[in-house]
Amino acid sequence: PPPPLPHFFLMIRRPPRSTPKPSSADSDVYKRQLVMDYVEAARLRGEGLVWIMRREILPNIMPPLIAEFGLRFCFVFLTIAALSFLGVGIQPPTADWGSMVRENASLIQFAQYDIKAGLTPLLPASAIALLTVAVNFVVDWFLHKTSGIRDEQ
């Protein structure tokens, strides 16, 4: 028999389309049996571990992985920019949007005399916001496309 799969692979499930929903009391038993049946069915067909992971498990875990990537990317990016703004992040001469905001922050007080000088620190700040929002939009778009939900026309 093939070696047992790690426990985290057994947690991924794809319920059959015709299975009725269980009651709340039976949900733990139902989920455990369904998960075991899901992986066990592929193993009983004689599929190898790599095939099960690539064809059965990976398509089911891609949407959560993409969502996690989007959240973590934005969190890390905003943390690095905030630390650089405070002066403890990426140090000069390396360019960073957080340090650009810090270096130009004193120009905001001259906005009443020169509008270009007042908007200068807002450019890297808006770039930070734009990148964060863009990554979230791309992740949302990908999740919407892979979820199988159709837009009503």
PDB file of C-alpha atoms in Angstrom:
ATOM      1  CA  PRO A   1       0.000   0.000   0.000  1.00  0.00           C
ATOM      2  CA  PRO A   2       1.164   3.590  -0.583  1.00  0.00           C
ATOM      3  CA  PRO A   3       2.534   5.556   2.386  1.00  0.00           C
ATOM      4  CA  PRO A   4      -0.049   7.496   4.437  1.00  0.00           C
ATOM      5  CA  LEU A   5      -0.620  11.098   3.463  1.00  0.00           C
ATOM      6  CA  PRO A   6       0.239  13.860   5.937  1.00  0.00           C
ATOM      7  CA  HIS A   7      -2.694  15.057   8.033  1.00  0.00           C
ATOM      8  CA  PHE A   8      -2.989  18.474   6.391  1.00  0.00           C
ATOM      9  CA  PHE A   9      -3.713  16.819   3.040  1.00  0.00           C
ATOM     10  CA  LEU A  10      -6.575  14.930   4.625  1.00  0.00           C
ATOM     11  CA  MET A  11      -8.209  18.190   5.716  1.00  0.00           C
ATOM     12  CA  ILE A  12      -8.858  19.295   2.122  1.00  0.00           C
ATOM     13  CA  ARG A  13     -12.248  18.173   0.901  1.00  0.00           C
ATOM     14  CA  ARG A  14     -14.353  18.333  -2.205  1.00  0.00           C
ATOM     15  CA  PRO A  15     -17.842  17.069  -1.398  1.00  0.00           C
ATOM     16  CA  PRO A  16     -19.740  15.113  -4.019  1.00  0.00           C
ATOM     17  CA  ARG A  17     -22.512  17.067  -5.708  1.00  0.00           C
ATOM     18  CA  SER A  18     -25.381  14.781  -4.687  1.00  0.00           C
ATOM     19  CA  THR A  19     -24.545  14.354  -0.992  1.00  0.00           C
ATOM     20  CA  PRO A  20     -27.172  15.838   1.370  1.00  0.00           C
ATOM     21  CA  LYS A  21     -26.026  18.225   4.094  1.00  0.00           C
ATOM     22  CA  PRO A  22     -25.629  16.554   7.486  1.00  0.00           C
ATOM     23  CA  SER A  23     -27.137  17.802  10.721  1.00  0.00           C
ATOM     24  CA  SER A  24     -24.903  19.871  12.994  1.00  0.00           C
ATOM     25  CA  ALA A  25     -24.450  16.950  15.401  1.00  0.00           C
ATOM     26  CA  ASP A  26     -23.094  14.727  12.651  1.00  0.00           C
ATOM     27  CA  SER A  27     -20.965  17.366  10.909  1.00  0.00           C
ATOM     28  CA  ASP A  28     -17.626  16.366  12.474  1.00  0.00           C
ATOM     29  CA  VAL A  29     -18.115  12.702  11.669  1.00  0.00           C
ATOM     30  CA  TYR A  30     -19.399  13.587   8.185  1.00  0.00           C
ATOM     31  CA  LYS A  31     -16.432  15.853   7.439  1.00  0.00           C
ATOM     32  CA  ARG A  32     -13.902  13.334   8.680  1.00  0.00           C
ATOM     33  CA  GLN A  33     -15.474  10.518   6.664  1.00  0.00           C
ATOM     34  CA  LEU A  34     -15.819  12.699   3.570  1.00  0.00           C
ATOM     35  CA  VAL A  35     -12.207  13.803   3.793  1.00  0.00           C
ATOM     36  CA  MET A  36     -11.048  10.243   4.225  1.00  0.00           C
ATOM     37  CA  ASP A  37     -13.267   9.117   1.335  1.00  0.00           C
ATOM     38  CA  TYR A  38     -11.982  11.917  -0.871  1.00  0.00           C
ATOM     39  CA  VAL A  39      -8.344  10.992  -0.452  1.00  0.00           C
ATOM     40  CA  GLU A  40      -9.010   7.316  -0.086  1.00  0.00           C
ATOM     41  CA  ALA A  41     -10.949   7.177  -3.372  1.00  0.00           C
ATOM     42  CA  ALA A  42      -7.961   8.496  -5.279  1.00  0.00           C
ATOM     43  CA  ARG A  43      -5.669   6.084  -3.493  1.00  0.00           C
ATOM     44  CA  LEU A  44      -7.976   3.160  -4.227  1.00  0.00           C
ATOM     45  CA  ARG A  45      -7.949   4.080  -7.921  1.00  0.00           C
ATOM     46  CA  GLY A  46      -4.213   3.458  -7.729  1.00  0.00           C
ATOM     47  CA  GLU A  47      -3.135   7.062  -8.037  1.00  0.00           C
ATOM     48  CA  GLY A  48       0.273   7.988  -6.706  1.00  0.00           C
ATOM     49  CA  LEU A  49       1.031  10.622  -4.107  1.00  0.00           C
ATOM     50  CA  VAL A  50       2.265  13.166  -6.666  1.00  0.00           C
ATOM     51  CA  TRP A  51      -0.857  12.686  -8.815  1.00  0.00           C
ATOM     52  CA  ILE A  52      -3.159  13.095  -5.809  1.00  0.00           C
ATOM     53  CA  MET A  53      -1.366  16.251  -4.737  1.00  0.00           C
ATOM     54  CA  ARG A  54      -1.232  17.765  -8.245  1.00  0.00           C
ATOM     55  CA  ARG A  55      -4.667  16.813  -9.583  1.00  0.00           C
ATOM     56  CA  GLU A  56      -6.843  16.620  -6.477  1.00  0.00           C
ATOM     57  CA  ILE A  57      -5.369  18.680  -3.659  1.00  0.00           C
ATOM     58  CA  LEU A  58      -3.585  21.566  -5.405  1.00  0.00           C
ATOM     59  CA  PRO A  59      -6.645  22.842  -7.349  1.00  0.00           C
ATOM     60  CA  ASN A  60      -8.622  22.882  -4.102  1.00  0.00           C
ATOM     61  CA  ILE A  61      -6.028  24.773  -2.086  1.00  0.00           C
ATOM     62  CA  MET A  62      -5.112  27.399  -4.702  1.00  0.00           C
ATOM     63  CA  PRO A  63      -7.846  29.935  -3.826  1.00  0.00           C
ATOM     64  CA  PRO A  64      -6.980  29.985  -0.098  1.00  0.00           C
ATOM     65  CA  LEU A  65      -3.271  30.163  -0.943  1.00  0.00           C
ATOM     66  CA  ILE A  66      -3.812  33.096  -3.304  1.00  0.00           C
ATOM     67  CA  ALA A  67      -5.929  34.912  -0.712  1.00  0.00           C
ATOM     68  CA  GLU A  68      -3.258  34.312   1.913  1.00  0.00           C
ATOM     69  CA  PHE A  69      -0.569  35.581  -0.452  1.00  0.00           C
ATOM     70  CA  GLY A  70      -2.507  38.792  -1.097  1.00  0.00           C
ATOM     71  CA  LEU A  71      -3.031  39.473   2.596  1.00  0.00           C
ATOM     72  CA  ARG A  72       0.539  38.711   3.556  1.00  0.00           C
ATOM     73  CA  PHE A  73       2.023  40.686   0.677  1.00  0.00           C
ATOM     74  CA  CYS A  74       0.053  43.797   1.626  1.00  0.00           C
ATOM     75  CA  PHE A  75       0.835  43.352   5.311  1.00  0.00           C
ATOM     76  CA  VAL A  76       4.566  42.953   4.708  1.00  0.00           C
ATOM     77  CA  PHE A  77       4.680  45.804   2.217  1.00  0.00           C
ATOM     78  CA  LEU A  78       2.840  48.203   4.547  1.00  0.00           C
ATOM     79  CA  THR A  79       4.991  47.119   7.507  1.00  0.00           C
ATOM     80  CA  ILE A  80       8.215  47.773   5.594  1.00  0.00           C
ATOM     81  CA  ALA A  81       6.940  51.169   4.427  1.00  0.00           C
ATOM     82  CA  ALA A  82       5.862  52.115   7.975  1.00  0.00           C
ATOM     83  CA  LEU A  83       9.185  51.032   9.476  1.00  0.00           C
ATOM     84  CA  SER A  84      11.070  52.971   6.810  1.00  0.00           C
ATOM     85  CA  PHE A  85       8.927  56.026   7.516  1.00  0.00           C
ATOM     86  CA  LEU A  86       9.856  55.758  11.195  1.00  0.00           C
ATOM     87  CA  GLY A  87      13.543  55.389  10.301  1.00  0.00           C
ATOM     88  CA  VAL A  88      14.070  51.806  11.459  1.00  0.00           C
ATOM     89  CA  GLY A  89      13.321  50.014   8.198  1.00  0.00           C
ATOM     90  CA  ILE A  90      15.325  50.020   4.976  1.00  0.00           C
ATOM     91  CA  GLN A  91      18.187  52.458   5.395  1.00  0.00           C
ATOM     92  CA  PRO A  92      19.429  54.998   2.826  1.00  0.00           C
ATOM     93  CA  PRO A  93      20.815  54.983   0.142  1.00  0.00           C
ATOM     94  CA  THR A  94      18.360  52.188  -0.719  1.00  0.00           C
ATOM     95  CA  ALA A  95      15.203  53.719  -2.147  1.00  0.00           C
ATOM     96  CA  ASP A  96      11.943  52.967  -0.351  1.00  0.00           C
ATOM     97  CA  TRP A  97       8.556  54.650  -0.511  1.00  0.00           C
ATOM     98  CA  GLY A  98       8.299  54.933   3.279  1.00  0.00           C
ATOM     99  CA  SER A  99      11.610  56.770   3.542  1.00  0.00           C
ATOM    100  CA  MET A 100      10.627  58.979   0.583  1.00  0.00           C
ATOM    101  CA  VAL A 101       7.517  60.062   2.468  1.00  0.00           C
ATOM    102  CA  ARG A 102       9.616  60.791   5.578  1.00  0.00           C
ATOM    103  CA  GLU A 103      12.228  62.797   3.671  1.00  0.00           C
ATOM    104  CA  ASN A 104       9.603  64.949   1.956  1.00  0.00           C
ATOM    105  CA  ALA A 105       7.133  65.284   4.823  1.00  0.00           C
ATOM    106  CA  SER A 106       8.408  68.750   5.756  1.00  0.00           C
ATOM    107  CA  LEU A 107       7.380  70.032   2.317  1.00  0.00           C
ATOM    108  CA  ILE A 108       3.688  69.722   3.179  1.00  0.00           C
ATOM    109  CA  GLN A 109       3.863  72.993   5.137  1.00  0.00           C
ATOM    110  CA  PHE A 110       4.859  74.818   1.923  1.00  0.00           C
ATOM    111  CA  ALA A 111       1.731  73.706   0.061  1.00  0.00           C
ATOM    112  CA  GLN A 112       0.164  77.148   0.434  1.00  0.00           C
ATOM    113  CA  TYR A 113       3.103  78.728  -1.434  1.00  0.00           C
ATOM    114  CA  ASP A 114       3.913  76.008  -3.969  1.00  0.00           C
ATOM    115  CA  ILE A 115       1.392  73.296  -4.736  1.00  0.00           C
ATOM    116  CA  LYS A 116       4.046  71.046  -6.337  1.00  0.00           C
ATOM    117  CA  ALA A 117       6.109  71.096  -3.152  1.00  0.00           C
ATOM    118  CA  GLY A 118       3.043  70.255  -1.087  1.00  0.00           C
ATOM    119  CA  LEU A 119       2.099  67.293  -3.274  1.00  0.00           C
ATOM    120  CA  THR A 120       5.604  65.821  -3.398  1.00  0.00           C
ATOM    121  CA  PRO A 121       5.313  63.704  -0.216  1.00  0.00           C
ATOM    122  CA  LEU A 122       1.870  62.519  -1.285  1.00  0.00           C
ATOM    123  CA  LEU A 123       3.210  60.833  -4.439  1.00  0.00           C
ATOM    124  CA  PRO A 124       5.050  57.961  -2.697  1.00  0.00           C
ATOM    125  CA  ALA A 125       2.217  57.704  -0.153  1.00  0.00           C
ATOM    126  CA  SER A 126      -0.313  57.359  -2.972  1.00  0.00           C
ATOM    127  CA  ALA A 127       1.950  54.792  -4.662  1.00  0.00           C
ATOM    128  CA  ILE A 128       1.886  52.712  -1.448  1.00  0.00           C
ATOM    129  CA  ALA A 129      -1.904  52.921  -1.301  1.00  0.00           C
ATOM    130  CA  LEU A 130      -2.298  52.210  -5.021  1.00  0.00           C
ATOM    131  CA  LEU A 131      -0.102  49.109  -4.887  1.00  0.00           C
ATOM    132  CA  THR A 132      -1.938  47.747  -1.844  1.00  0.00           C
ATOM    133  CA  VAL A 133      -5.368  48.311  -3.384  1.00  0.00           C
ATOM    134  CA  ALA A 134      -4.230  46.917  -6.761  1.00  0.00           C
ATOM    135  CA  VAL A 135      -2.924  43.702  -5.198  1.00  0.00           C
ATOM    136  CA  ASN A 136      -6.218  43.279  -3.341  1.00  0.00           C
ATOM    137  CA  PHE A 137      -8.208  43.842  -6.553  1.00  0.00           C
ATOM    138  CA  VAL A 138      -6.118  41.294  -8.461  1.00  0.00           C
ATOM    139  CA  VAL A 139      -6.527  38.721  -5.685  1.00  0.00           C
ATOM    140  CA  ASP A 140     -10.291  39.368  -5.540  1.00  0.00           C
ATOM    141  CA  TRP A 141     -10.552  39.050  -9.317  1.00  0.00           C
ATOM    142  CA  PHE A 142      -8.644  35.769  -9.280  1.00  0.00           C
ATOM    143  CA  LEU A 143     -10.764  34.373  -6.461  1.00  0.00           C
ATOM    144  CA  HIS A 144     -13.936  35.413  -8.270  1.00  0.00           C
ATOM    145  CA  LYS A 145     -12.783  33.725 -11.491  1.00  0.00           C
ATOM    146  CA  THR A 146     -11.795  30.502  -9.741  1.00  0.00           C
ATOM    147  CA  SER A 147     -14.842  30.286  -7.475  1.00  0.00           C
ATOM    148  CA  GLY A 148     -17.220  29.319 -10.279  1.00  0.00           C
ATOM    149  CA  ILE A 149     -19.736  32.021  -9.322  1.00  0.00           C
ATOM    150  CA  ARG A 150     -21.280  33.589 -12.406  1.00  0.00           C
ATOM    151  CA  ASP A 151     -22.207  37.256 -12.656  1.00  0.00           C
ATOM    152  CA  GLU A 152     -25.872  37.946 -13.248  1.00  0.00           C
ATOM    153  CA  GLN A 153     -26.329  39.672 -16.566  1.00  0.00           C
TER     154      GLN A 153
END
